[in-house]
Each structure stands twice: as C-alpha cells, then as structure tokens.
C-alpha cells in the first residue's frame, strides 16, 4: 500500500515537529530535541489501495512527555466528526520522536496494531507504518509526496 | 439493535449488534481507555445505551 501526501502537509508536520536546541547545563554539550512529543492526525481517504492524506490536524498531547504521546480523545472525536461531515476520514496519526529515531517503540507497535491507523513518526527522517493483518506484522509503507 | 462505528482499522468498522452484545463490546472498549459518544457528539455511559443507539467508539491513541 502506498501513502500519498501533499508536500504542504509534510512541510507543516516538519515545522511543528522541528527539533529545538536545548542547553543541557553542561557548557560543552548542546542536546537537540523538543521538550515534548508533538502529535496530530491525518485526514484523507482510501482509494484503490492508496491512502491519500489531504490534511493534518494538530492534537493535544495529554501525556505531556518527551517520551510518550497520547492524543486527546476530544481532539480525535472532533477531527472525526469534522472529517465525516466532508466525506473524509481519519486515516492516520503522526508524532515526533524528539530523540531522533523514526522507528516505532514497543508502545507505538501496540498502538499501530490496536488502532489500525497509519502511524507516521517524525525523527531524524519520516517513516510511516501500518499493521498488516495477513502477516501479523508492522510494515513500513512507501510515502509519495505530491 | 445498536450500531457501533469504530474509528480506525483501515477505514471505520461499522457493525449492528443486539443490545446485550453491544454493551459488552462497549465495555471492552472502555476498559482499553477509549471513549464512547453518540453520533451527535454527546458522551454516553454504559448504563445509558439503548436499542437503536448509534454509537461511535473512539480509541485511546498512545505511543512513545
């Protein structure tokens, strides 16, 4: 399966997830990474085996943590209702890994399996994952930026 | 019958279930940390579910 996403959306996500420089307090070290994980939702549609991402919506991270995220269920509900009114759907979730790796953590793997949604991780690069029912595995999907 | 629409799972799963089965499904969903609302957006408790309700199951989305 392929994920098609507008260039503007990728740019917007990169902007909100950007790494900030944080001084560690040690004069010789500068640590990169934002203070908290940033998260949001993808709105779009599924057509002929392709998932087309048309919008991203920021969501509140109620975990307020540099290592965890939990999307506000109210933001998710509002995004869902809003999308439905326009004939769209919530197709995925994105969040940042302030410490770099774009690979899913064990908690991400659980979330991907349980929700069945696309799972974009923004770290040192962008990666999208989904759960494949047939193989019972988490697979990385190709991203096509248009 | 109660109609349950679950967000996620490659599109949204929509099923119609008898009241007692629907209540069990909703209970399972709540135990996983999800929330349940009517289609008009009002939140609903397990004890308030009635025949002909149309409910949306919103998952808890957590990662790290």
PDB file of C-alpha atoms in Angstrom, chain B residues 19-46:
ATOM      1  CA  UNK B  19     -28.129  -4.571  22.752  1.00  0.00           C
ATOM      2  CA  UNK B  20     -26.515  -7.045  25.170  1.00  0.00           C
ATOM      3  CA  UNK B  21     -23.633  -7.828  22.795  1.00  0.00           C
ATOM      4  CA  UNK B  22     -23.141  -4.133  22.033  1.00  0.00           C
ATOM      5  CA  UNK B  23     -22.904  -3.332  25.736  1.00  0.00           C
ATOM      6  CA  UNK B  24     -20.166  -5.966  26.132  1.00  0.00           C
ATOM      7  CA  UNK B  25     -18.270  -4.511  23.153  1.00  0.00           C
ATOM      8  CA  UNK B  26     -18.527  -1.015  24.572  1.00  0.00           C
ATOM      9  CA  UNK B  27     -17.380  -2.225  27.978  1.00  0.00           C
ATOM     10  CA  UNK B  28     -14.310  -3.840  26.382  1.00  0.00           C
ATOM     11  CA  UNK B  29     -13.591  -0.603  24.542  1.00  0.00           C
ATOM     12  CA  UNK B  30     -13.867   1.493  27.710  1.00  0.00           C
ATOM     13  CA  UNK B  31     -11.511  -0.878  29.549  1.00  0.00           C
ATOM     14  CA  UNK B  32      -8.891  -0.173  26.863  1.00  0.00           C
ATOM     15  CA  UNK B  33      -9.186   3.534  27.683  1.00  0.00           C
ATOM     16  CA  UNK B  34     -11.347   4.547  24.735  1.00  0.00           C
ATOM     17  CA  UNK B  35     -14.372   6.799  24.861  1.00  0.00           C
ATOM     18  CA  UNK B  36     -17.866   6.353  23.505  1.00  0.00           C
ATOM     19  CA  UNK B  37     -20.148   9.018  22.098  1.00  0.00           C
ATOM     20  CA  UNK B  38     -23.434   9.256  20.270  1.00  0.00           C
ATOM     21  CA  UNK B  39     -23.276  10.444  16.682  1.00  0.00           C
ATOM     22  CA  UNK B  40     -24.308  13.926  17.791  1.00  0.00           C
ATOM     23  CA  UNK B  41     -21.179  14.111  19.934  1.00  0.00           C
ATOM     24  CA  UNK B  42     -22.679  13.601  23.380  1.00  0.00           C
ATOM     25  CA  UNK B  43     -20.757  11.263  25.634  1.00  0.00           C
ATOM     26  CA  UNK B  44     -22.592   8.216  26.909  1.00  0.00           C
ATOM     27  CA  UNK B  45     -22.143   5.826  29.834  1.00  0.00           C
ATOM     28  CA  UNK B  46     -22.517   2.082  29.612  1.00  0.00           C
TER      29      UNK B  46
END
